[in-house]
Coordinates of C-alpha atoms in Angstrom, one line a residue:
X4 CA 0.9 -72.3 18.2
X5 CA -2.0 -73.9 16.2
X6 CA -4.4 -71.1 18.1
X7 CA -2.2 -68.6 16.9
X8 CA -2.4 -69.8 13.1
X9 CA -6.2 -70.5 13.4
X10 CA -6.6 -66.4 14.3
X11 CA -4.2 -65.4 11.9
X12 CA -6.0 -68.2 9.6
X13 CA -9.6 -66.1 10.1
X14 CA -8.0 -63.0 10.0
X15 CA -6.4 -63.8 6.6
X16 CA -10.2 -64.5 4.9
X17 CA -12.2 -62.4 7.4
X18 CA -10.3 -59.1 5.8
X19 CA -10.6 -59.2 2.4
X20 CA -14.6 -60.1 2.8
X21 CA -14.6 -56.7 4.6
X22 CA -12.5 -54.6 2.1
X23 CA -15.1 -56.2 -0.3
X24 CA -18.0 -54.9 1.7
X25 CA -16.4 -51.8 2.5
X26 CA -16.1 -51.2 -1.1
X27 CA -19.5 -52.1 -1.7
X28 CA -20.6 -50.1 0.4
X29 CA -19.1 -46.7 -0.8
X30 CA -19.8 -47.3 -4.2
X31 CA -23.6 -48.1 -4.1
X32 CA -24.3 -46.9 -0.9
X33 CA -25.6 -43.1 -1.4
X34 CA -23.9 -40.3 -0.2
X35 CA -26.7 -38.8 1.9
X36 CA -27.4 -42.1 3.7
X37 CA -23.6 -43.1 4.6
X38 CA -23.1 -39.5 6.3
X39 CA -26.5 -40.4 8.3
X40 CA -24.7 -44.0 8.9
X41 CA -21.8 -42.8 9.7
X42 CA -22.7 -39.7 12.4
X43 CA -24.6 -42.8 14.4
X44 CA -22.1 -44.9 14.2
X45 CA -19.7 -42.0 15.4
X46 CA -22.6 -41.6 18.1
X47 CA -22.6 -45.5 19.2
X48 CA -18.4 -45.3 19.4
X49 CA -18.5 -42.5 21.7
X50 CA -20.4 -43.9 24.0
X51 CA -18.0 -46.4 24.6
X52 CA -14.8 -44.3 24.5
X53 CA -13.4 -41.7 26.1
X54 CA -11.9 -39.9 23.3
X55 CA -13.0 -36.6 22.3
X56 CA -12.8 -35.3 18.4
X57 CA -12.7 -32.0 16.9
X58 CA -13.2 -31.7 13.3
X59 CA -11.4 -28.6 11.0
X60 CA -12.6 -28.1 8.0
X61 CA -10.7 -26.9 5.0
X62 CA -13.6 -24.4 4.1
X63 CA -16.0 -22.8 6.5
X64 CA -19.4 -21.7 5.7
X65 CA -20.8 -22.8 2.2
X66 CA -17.5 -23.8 1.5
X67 CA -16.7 -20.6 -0.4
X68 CA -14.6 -19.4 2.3
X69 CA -11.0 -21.3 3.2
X70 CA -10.2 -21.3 7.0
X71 CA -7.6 -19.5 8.8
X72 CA -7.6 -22.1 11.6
X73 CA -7.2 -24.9 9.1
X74 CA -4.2 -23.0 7.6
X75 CA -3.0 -22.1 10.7
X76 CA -3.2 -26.1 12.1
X77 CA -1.2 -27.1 8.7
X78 CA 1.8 -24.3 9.6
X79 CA 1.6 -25.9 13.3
X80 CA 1.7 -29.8 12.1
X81 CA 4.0 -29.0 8.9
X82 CA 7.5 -29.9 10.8
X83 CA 5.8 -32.3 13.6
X84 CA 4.8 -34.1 10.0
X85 CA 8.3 -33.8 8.8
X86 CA 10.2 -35.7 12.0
X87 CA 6.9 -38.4 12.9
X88 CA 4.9 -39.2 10.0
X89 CA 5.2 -42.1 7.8
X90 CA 3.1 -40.8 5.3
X91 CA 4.1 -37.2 4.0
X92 CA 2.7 -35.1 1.2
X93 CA 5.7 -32.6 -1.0
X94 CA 4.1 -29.5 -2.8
X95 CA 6.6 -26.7 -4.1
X96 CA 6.8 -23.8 -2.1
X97 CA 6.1 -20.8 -3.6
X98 CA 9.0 -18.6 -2.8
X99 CA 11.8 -20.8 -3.2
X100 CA 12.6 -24.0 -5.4
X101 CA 12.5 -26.6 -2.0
X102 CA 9.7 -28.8 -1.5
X103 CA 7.6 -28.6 1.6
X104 CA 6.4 -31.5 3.6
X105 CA 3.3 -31.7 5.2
X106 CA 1.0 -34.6 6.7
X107 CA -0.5 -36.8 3.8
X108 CA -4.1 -37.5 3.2
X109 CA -5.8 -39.8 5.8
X110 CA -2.6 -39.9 7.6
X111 CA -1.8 -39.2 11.4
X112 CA 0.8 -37.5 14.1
X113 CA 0.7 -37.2 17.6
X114 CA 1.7 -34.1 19.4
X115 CA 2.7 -33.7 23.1
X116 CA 1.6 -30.3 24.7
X117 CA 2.2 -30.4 28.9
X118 CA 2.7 -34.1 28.9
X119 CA -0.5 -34.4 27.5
X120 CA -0.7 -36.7 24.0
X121 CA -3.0 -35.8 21.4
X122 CA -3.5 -37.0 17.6
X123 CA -3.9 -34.9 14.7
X124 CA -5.2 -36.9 11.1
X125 CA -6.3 -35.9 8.1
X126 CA -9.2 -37.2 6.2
X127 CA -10.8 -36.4 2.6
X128 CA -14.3 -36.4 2.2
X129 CA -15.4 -37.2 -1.4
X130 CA -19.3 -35.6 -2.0
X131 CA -21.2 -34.0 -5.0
X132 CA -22.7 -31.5 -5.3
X133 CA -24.5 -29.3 -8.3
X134 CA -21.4 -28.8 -10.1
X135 CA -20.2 -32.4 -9.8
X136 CA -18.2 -34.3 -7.2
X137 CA -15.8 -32.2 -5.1
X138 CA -13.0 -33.4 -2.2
X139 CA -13.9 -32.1 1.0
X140 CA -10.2 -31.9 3.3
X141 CA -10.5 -31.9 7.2
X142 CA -8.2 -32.2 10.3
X143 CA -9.4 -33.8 13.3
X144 CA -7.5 -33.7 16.8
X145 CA -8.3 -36.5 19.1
X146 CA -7.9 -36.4 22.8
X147 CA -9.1 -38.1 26.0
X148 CA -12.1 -36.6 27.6
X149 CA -10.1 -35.9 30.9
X150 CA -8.3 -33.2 28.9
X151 CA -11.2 -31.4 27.6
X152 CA -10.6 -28.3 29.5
X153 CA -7.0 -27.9 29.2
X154 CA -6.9 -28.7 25.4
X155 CA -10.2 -26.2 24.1
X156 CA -8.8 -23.6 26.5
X157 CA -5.2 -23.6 26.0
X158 CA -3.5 -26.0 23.5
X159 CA -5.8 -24.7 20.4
X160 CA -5.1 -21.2 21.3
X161 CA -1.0 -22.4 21.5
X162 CA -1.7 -24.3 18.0
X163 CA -3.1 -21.1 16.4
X164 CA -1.1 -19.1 17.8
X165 CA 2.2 -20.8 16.8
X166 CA 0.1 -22.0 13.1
X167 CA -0.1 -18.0 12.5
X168 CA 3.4 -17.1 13.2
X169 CA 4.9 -20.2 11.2
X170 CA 2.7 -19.0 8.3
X171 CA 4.3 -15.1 8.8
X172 CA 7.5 -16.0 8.3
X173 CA 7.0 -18.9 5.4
X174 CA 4.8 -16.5 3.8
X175 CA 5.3 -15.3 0.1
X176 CA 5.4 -11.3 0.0
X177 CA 3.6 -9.9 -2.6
X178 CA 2.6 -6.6 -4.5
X179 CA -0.7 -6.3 -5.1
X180 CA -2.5 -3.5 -7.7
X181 CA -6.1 -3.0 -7.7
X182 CA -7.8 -3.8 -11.0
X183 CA -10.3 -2.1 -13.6
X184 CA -13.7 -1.6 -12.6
X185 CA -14.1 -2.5 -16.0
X186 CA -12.0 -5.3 -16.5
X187 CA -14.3 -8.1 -15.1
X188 CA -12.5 -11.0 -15.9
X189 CA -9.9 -10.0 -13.5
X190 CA -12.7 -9.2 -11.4
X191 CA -14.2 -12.8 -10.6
X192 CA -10.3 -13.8 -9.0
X193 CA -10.7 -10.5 -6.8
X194 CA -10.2 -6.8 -6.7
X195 CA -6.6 -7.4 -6.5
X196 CA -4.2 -8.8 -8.7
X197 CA -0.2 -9.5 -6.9
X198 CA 2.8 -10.2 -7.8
X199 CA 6.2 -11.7 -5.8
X200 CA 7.3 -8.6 -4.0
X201 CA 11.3 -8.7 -3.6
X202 CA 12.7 -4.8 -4.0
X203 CA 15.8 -5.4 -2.9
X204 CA 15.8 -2.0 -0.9
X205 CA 16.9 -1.2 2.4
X206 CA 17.6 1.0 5.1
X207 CA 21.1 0.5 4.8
X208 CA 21.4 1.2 1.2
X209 CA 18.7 4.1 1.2
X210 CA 20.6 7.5 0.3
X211 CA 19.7 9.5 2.9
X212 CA 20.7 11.0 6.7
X213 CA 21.6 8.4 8.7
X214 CA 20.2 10.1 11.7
X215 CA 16.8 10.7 10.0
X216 CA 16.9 6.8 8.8
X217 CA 17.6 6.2 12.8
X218 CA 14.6 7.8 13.7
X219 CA 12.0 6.7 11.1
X220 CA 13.3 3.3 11.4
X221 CA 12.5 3.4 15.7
X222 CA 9.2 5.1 14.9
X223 CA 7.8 1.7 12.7
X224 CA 9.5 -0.6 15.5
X225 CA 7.2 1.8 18.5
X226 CA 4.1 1.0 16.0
X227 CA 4.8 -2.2 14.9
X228 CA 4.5 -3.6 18.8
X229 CA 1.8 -0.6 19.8
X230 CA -1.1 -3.2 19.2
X231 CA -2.0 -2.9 23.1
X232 CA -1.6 0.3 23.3
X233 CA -3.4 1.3 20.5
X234 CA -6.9 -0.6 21.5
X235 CA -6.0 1.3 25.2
X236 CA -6.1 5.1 23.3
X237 CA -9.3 3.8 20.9
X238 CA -7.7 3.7 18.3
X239 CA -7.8 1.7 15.2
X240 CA -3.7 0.4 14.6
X241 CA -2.7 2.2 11.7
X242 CA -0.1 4.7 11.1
X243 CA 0.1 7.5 7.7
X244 CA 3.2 8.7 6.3
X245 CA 3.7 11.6 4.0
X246 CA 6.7 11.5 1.6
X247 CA 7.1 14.5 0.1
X248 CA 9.9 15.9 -2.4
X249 CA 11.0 16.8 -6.1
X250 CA 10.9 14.1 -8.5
X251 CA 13.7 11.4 -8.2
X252 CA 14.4 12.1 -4.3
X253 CA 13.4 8.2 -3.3
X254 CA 10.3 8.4 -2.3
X255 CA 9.2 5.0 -3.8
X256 CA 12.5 3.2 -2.7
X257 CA 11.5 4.5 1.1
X258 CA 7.9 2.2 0.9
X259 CA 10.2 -0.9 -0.3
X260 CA 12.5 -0.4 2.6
X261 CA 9.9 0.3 4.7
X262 CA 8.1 -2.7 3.7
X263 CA 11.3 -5.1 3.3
X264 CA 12.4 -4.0 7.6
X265 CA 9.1 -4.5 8.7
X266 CA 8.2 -7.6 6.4
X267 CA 4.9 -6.3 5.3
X268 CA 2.9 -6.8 1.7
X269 CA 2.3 -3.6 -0.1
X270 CA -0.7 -2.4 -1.2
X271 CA -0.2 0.1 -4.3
X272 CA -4.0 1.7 -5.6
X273 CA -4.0 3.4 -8.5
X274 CA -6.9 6.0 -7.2
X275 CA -7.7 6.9 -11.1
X276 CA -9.2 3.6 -11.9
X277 CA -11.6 3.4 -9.0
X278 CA -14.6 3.8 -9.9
X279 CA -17.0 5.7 -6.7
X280 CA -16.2 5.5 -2.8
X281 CA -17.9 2.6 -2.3
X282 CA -15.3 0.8 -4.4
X283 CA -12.7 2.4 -2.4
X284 CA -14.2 0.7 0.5
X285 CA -14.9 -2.9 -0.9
X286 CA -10.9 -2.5 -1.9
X287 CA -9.5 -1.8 1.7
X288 CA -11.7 -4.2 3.1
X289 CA -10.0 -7.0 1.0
X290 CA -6.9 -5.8 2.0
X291 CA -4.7 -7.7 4.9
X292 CA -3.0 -6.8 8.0
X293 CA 0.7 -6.4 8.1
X294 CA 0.6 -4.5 4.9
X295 CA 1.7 -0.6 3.6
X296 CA -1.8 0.7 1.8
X297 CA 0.2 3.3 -1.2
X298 CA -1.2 6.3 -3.1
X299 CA 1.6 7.7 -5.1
X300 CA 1.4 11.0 -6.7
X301 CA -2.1 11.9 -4.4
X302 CA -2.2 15.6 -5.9
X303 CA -2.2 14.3 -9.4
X304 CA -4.8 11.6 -8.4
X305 CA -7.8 13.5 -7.6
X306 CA -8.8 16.8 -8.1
X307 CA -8.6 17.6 -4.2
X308 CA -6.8 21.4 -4.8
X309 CA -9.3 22.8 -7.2
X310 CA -10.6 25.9 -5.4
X311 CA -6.9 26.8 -4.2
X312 CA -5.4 26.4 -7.7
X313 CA -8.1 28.7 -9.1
X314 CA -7.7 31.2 -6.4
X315 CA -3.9 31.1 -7.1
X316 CA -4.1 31.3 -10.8
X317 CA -6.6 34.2 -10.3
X318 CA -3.0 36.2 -8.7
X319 CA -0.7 35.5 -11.8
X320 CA 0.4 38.0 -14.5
X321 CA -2.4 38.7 -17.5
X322 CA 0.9 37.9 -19.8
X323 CA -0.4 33.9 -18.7
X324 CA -4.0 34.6 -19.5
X325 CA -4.3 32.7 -22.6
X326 CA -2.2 29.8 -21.4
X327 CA -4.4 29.5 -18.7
X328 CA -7.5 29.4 -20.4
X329 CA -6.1 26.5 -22.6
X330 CA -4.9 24.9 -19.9
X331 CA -8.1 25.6 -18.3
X332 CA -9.5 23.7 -21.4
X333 CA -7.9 20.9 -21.4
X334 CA -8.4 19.8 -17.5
X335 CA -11.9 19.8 -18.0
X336 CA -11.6 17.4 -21.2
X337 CA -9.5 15.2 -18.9
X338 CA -11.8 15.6 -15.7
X339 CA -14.6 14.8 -18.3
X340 CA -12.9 11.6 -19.5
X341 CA -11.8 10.7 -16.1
X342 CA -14.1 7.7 -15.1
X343 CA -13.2 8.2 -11.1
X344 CA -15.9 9.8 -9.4
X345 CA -13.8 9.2 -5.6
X346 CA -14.1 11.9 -3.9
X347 CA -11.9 13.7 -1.2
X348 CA -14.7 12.8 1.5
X349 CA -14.9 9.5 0.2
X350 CA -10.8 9.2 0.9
X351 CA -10.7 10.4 4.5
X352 CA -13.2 7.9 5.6
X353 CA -11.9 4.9 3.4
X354 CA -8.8 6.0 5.1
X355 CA -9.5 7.5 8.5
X356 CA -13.3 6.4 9.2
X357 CA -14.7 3.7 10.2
X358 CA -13.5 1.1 7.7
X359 CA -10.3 2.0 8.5
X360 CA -10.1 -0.5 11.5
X361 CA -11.7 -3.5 9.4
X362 CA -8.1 -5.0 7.9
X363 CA -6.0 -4.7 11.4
X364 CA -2.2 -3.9 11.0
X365 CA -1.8 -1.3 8.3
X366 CA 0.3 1.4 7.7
X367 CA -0.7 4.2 5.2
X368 CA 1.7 5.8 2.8
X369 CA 0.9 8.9 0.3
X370 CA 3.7 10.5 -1.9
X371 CA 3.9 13.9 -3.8
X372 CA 6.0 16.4 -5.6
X373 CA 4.0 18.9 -4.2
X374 CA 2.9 19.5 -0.7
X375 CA 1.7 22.6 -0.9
X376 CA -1.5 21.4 -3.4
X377 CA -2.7 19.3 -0.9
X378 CA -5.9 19.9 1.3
X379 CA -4.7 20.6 4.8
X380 CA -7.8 17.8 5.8
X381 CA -6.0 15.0 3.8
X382 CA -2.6 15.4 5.1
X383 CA -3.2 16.1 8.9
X384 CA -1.8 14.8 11.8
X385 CA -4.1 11.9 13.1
X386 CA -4.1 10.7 9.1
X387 CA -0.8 11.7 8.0
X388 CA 1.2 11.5 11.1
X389 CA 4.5 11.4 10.1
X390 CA 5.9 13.9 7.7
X391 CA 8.9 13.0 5.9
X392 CA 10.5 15.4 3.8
X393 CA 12.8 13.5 0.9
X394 CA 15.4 16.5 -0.2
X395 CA 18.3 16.7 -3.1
X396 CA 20.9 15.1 -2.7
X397 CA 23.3 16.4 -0.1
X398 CA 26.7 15.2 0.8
X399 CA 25.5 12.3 3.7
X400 CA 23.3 10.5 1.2
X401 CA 26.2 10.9 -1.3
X402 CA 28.6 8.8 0.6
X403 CA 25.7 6.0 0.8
X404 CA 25.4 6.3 -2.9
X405 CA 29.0 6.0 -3.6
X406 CA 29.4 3.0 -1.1
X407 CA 26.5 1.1 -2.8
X408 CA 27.9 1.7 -6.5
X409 CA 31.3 2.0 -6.3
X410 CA 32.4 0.4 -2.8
X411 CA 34.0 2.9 -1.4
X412 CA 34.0 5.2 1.8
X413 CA 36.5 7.9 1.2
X414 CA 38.2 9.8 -2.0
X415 CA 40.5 12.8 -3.0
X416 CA 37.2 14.1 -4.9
X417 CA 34.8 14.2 -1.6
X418 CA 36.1 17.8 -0.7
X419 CA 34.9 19.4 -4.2
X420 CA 31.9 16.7 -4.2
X421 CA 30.8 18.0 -0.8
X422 CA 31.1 21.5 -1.8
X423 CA 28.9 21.0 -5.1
X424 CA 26.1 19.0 -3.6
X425 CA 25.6 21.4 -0.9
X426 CA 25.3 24.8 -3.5
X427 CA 23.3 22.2 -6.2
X428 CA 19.8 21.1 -6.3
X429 CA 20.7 17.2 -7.8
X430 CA 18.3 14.6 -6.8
X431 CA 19.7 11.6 -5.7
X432 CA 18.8 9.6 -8.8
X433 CA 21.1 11.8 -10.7
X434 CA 23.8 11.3 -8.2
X435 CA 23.2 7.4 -8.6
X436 CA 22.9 7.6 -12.6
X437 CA 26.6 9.3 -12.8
X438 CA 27.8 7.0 -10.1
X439 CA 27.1 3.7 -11.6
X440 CA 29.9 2.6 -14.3
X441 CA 28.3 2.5 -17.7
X442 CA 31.1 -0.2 -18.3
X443 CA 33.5 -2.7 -16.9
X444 CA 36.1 -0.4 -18.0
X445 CA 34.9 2.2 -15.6
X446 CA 36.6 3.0 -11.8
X447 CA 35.3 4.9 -9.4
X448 CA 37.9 7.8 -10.3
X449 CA 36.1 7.7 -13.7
X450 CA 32.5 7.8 -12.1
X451 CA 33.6 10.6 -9.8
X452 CA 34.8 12.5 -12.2
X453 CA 31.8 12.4 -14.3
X454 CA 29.8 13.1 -11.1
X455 CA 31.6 16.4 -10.6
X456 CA 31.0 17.7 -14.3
X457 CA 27.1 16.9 -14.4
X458 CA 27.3 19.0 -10.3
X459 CA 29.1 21.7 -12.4
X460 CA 26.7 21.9 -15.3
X461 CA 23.8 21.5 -12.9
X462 CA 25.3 24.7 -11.2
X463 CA 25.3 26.5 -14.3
X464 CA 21.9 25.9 -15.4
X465 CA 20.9 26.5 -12.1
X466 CA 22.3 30.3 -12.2
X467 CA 21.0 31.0 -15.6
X468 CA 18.2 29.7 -14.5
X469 CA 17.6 32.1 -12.0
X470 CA 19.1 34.9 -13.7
X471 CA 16.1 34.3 -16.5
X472 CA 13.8 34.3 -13.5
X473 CA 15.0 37.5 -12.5
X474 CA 15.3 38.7 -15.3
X475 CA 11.7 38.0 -16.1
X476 CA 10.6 38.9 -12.8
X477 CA 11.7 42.5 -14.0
X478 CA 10.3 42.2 -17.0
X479 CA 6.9 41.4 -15.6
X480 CA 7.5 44.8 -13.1
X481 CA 7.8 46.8 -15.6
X482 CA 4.9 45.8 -17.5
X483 CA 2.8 45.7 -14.3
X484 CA 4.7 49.6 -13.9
X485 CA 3.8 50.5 -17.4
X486 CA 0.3 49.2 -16.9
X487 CA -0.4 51.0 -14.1
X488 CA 1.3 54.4 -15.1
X489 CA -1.1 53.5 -18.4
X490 CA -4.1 53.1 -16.4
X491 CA -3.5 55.8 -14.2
X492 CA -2.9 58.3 -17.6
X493 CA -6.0 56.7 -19.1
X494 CA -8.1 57.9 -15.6
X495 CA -6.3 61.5 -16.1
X496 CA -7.3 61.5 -19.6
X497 CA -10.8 60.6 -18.8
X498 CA -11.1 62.7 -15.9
X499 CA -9.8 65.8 -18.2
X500 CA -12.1 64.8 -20.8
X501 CA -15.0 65.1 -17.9
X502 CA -14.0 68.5 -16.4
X503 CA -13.5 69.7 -20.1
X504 CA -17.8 68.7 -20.6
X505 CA -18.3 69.9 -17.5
X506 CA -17.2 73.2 -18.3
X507 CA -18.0 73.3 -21.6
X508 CA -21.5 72.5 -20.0
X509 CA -21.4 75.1 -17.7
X510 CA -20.8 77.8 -20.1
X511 CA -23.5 76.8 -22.2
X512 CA -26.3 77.6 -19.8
X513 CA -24.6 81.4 -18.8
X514 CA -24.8 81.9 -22.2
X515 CA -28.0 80.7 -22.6
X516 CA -29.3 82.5 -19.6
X517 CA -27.3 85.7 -20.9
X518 CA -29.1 85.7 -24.1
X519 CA -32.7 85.2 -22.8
X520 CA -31.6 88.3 -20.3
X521 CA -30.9 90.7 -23.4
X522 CA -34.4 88.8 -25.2
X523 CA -36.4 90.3 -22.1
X524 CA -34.9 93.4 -22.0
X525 CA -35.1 94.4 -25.8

């Protein structure tokens, strides 16, 4: 018993001497020389152990670039932390208002992987450098030797694996916008600026055939588990869609749902702001897997029609000439001002080249009112390879419209509903705008109601539409009629006028050559 005091006894003044020295040691000690001290000593230890130690670091590189792996390792450790630790570390999560526990600084867990234990700790390294003294954060995993092989070949790859995954699902969504190429201060925190992405859209509440919905909805399952079979074919794993469609038909509810059942960022680039292709390509090469890459409105963003609108403007009535010319005008002001100098090459292979396969998982979306003013190179199969067309409102995506507003499936108004939204060109946020009760006051019977007058009116406007178009139309035949018939006069006149010389010509030298005949015989 008096052995066991005396140890306890020496213990008792032998550790504070060492704290002391310890202490010392770190404070006057420089930095350089204890890392020198410290990697022999390290070097000394394991020649008399049989533990093996792999270091993580936070940063790889210069330590300008954070580490996947170490990311990875924290998702793997974060709920092994959570039941073992002693010593946990809350942060706020960034998508919800819990706090998430994770392994605290210079703290330890073990881990069992094939009945094989192994030790994960983390460590902060203090250091200076130019800009002053920084924190250097690092995981280490310790193992025995006789588990070298099984641990580097297999448990890290389970660790990353499972660390990636973790991080998948606990990940924040976001939104992300490209910036000015002159805005610089938004520059130096990168060429994209995000926000929490949570559109609330789906493919349940998207207005629209549910058969179609069916089939687009298999066609993003097939590629998002083609990743094998896309490296088999060659070819980089990436999918385009074309949404095309009048104004208001969903085309930018159709990216959120397609980003919301596939759990994807999305990536919306406003082309106008970029400033050359090289930009273009610095901007998708900062983009991430798992993400939809949108250009909304592509005909309005570059000038990618401009031979085709010429020839085509070149067919129209002379009536339109002035117009034109002013119109004419006032794109080349705007293509003057425009500080863009992408081009359509530039596009396809930002797109469809070879940095197309540099982000991994991506699928491409472009959107437009009007298909036709597209260059058939852009829109392709092979870049554009599925073609969705987003229609007026017809009765199907009607009923999902009235389910999602009003919460309801069937009413004595359907029959004359159906009828109108199959004769009337109403996109479906019109539909949605008269279903949605402007008070609390308002039933469906009331929203229905309205519904059916704005179909009504629409129908209306849409036959005096056209009868002005006809009526126009005829208008312009005439006048081309007139024209010609005045043209054709004008060639008869001129042609008269012609033979009339001629003649008149003609008689002139017989009666010239008459009169030298009676000259010579007088």
């Amino acid at each position: 018993m008096l052995q066991t005091g005396a140890i306890w006894g020496f213990a008792g003044m032998t550790m504070p001497s060492l704290m002391v020295v310890w202490a010392l040691y770190k404070k006057y000690v420089p930095y350089e020389l204890q890392d020198y001290l410290e990697k022999y000593v390290v070097q000394i230890i394991a020649l008399i152990s049989y533990s093996v130690h792999i270091k993580f670091p936070e940063y790889s590189g210069e330590g300008l670039k954070k580490s996947q792996a170490y990311d990875a390792i924290l998702n793997f450790l974060s709920s092994k932390s959570t039941a073992r630790a002693q010593r946990l570390k809350a942060s706020e999560s960034k998508n919800s208002k819990s706090l998430v526990l994770g392994l605290d600084d210079h703290e330890a867990v073990e881990d069992v992987f094939n009945g094989v234990r192994v030790k994960w700790s983390s460590s902060v390294k203090k250091g200076e450098n130019q800009s002053g003294s920084n924190e250097r954060m690092y995981l280490t995993l310790s193992f025995h030797n006789r588990h070298r092989e099984m641990i580097t070949n297999t448990y890290l790859d389970h660790v990353l694996r499972e660390g990636k995954e973790i991080g998948l699902r606990k990940r924040e969504r976001k939104l992300y916008t490209n910036n000015q190429s002159n805005d610089y201060s938004s520059w130096s925190k990168g060429r994209w600026s995000s926000v929490p992405f949570d559109h609330p859209a789906t493919f349940e509440t998207l207005a629209m055939v549910p058969e179609k919905k069916e089939e687009i909805k298999k066609d993003l399952i097939r590629f998002s588990k083609a990743k094998d079979y896309y490296r088999k074919v060659g070819k980089p794993w990436k999918r385009g869609y074309l949404l095309f469609g009048p104004p208001g038909t969903g085309k930018s509810t159709m990216i959120s749902a397609m980003a919301n059942f596939l759990d994807y960022d999305v990536y919306d680039l406003e082309l106008t702001t970029v400033k050359d292709n090289s930009e273009l390509k610095k901007l998708m090469l900062e983009t991430k897997g798992k993400s939809i890459f949108v250009v909304e409105d592509i005909d309005c963003s570059l000038d990618l029609t401009g031979q085709r609108k010429k020839k085509e403007e070149d067919d129209e009535d002379e009536e339109d000439e002035e117009k034109k010319k002013e119109a004419e005008k006032k794109l080349e002001r705007e293509r003057g001002e425009r500080e863009s100098k992408v081009t359509l090459s530039g596009l396809l292979n930002a797109i469809d080249g070879l940095w197309s396969a540099c982000s991994g998982e991506k699928i491409i979306v472009f959107t437009t009112n009007f298909v036709d003013n597209l260059d058939p190179a852009l829109i392709r199969r092979g870049r554009m390879d599925n073609h969705i067309e987003m229609s007026y409102c017809r009765f199907e995506a009607f009923k999902v419209l009235a389910k999602n507003y009003l919460e309801i499936e069937s009413h004595d108004l359907y029959g004359e509903i159906e009828r109108l939204v199959e004769e009337t060109n109403m996109s479906t946020a019109d539909v949605a705008e008269n279903l949605m009760p402007k008070s609390d006051e308002e039933d469906a019977d009331i929203c229905l109601k309205r519904l059916v007058k704005s179909l009504e009116e629409e129908k209306v406007k849409a036959r005096k539409l056209a009868e002005e178009e006809l009526k126009k139309k005829a208008e312009r035949e005439m006048r081309r009629k007139k024209k010609k018939a005045e043209e054709e006069e004008k060639k008869k006149k001129e042609a008269r006028k012609q033979k009339k010389a001629e003649k008149e010509e003609k008689e002139a030298e017989e009666n010239g050559d008459a009169s030298h005949e009676n000259g010579n015989n007088i």
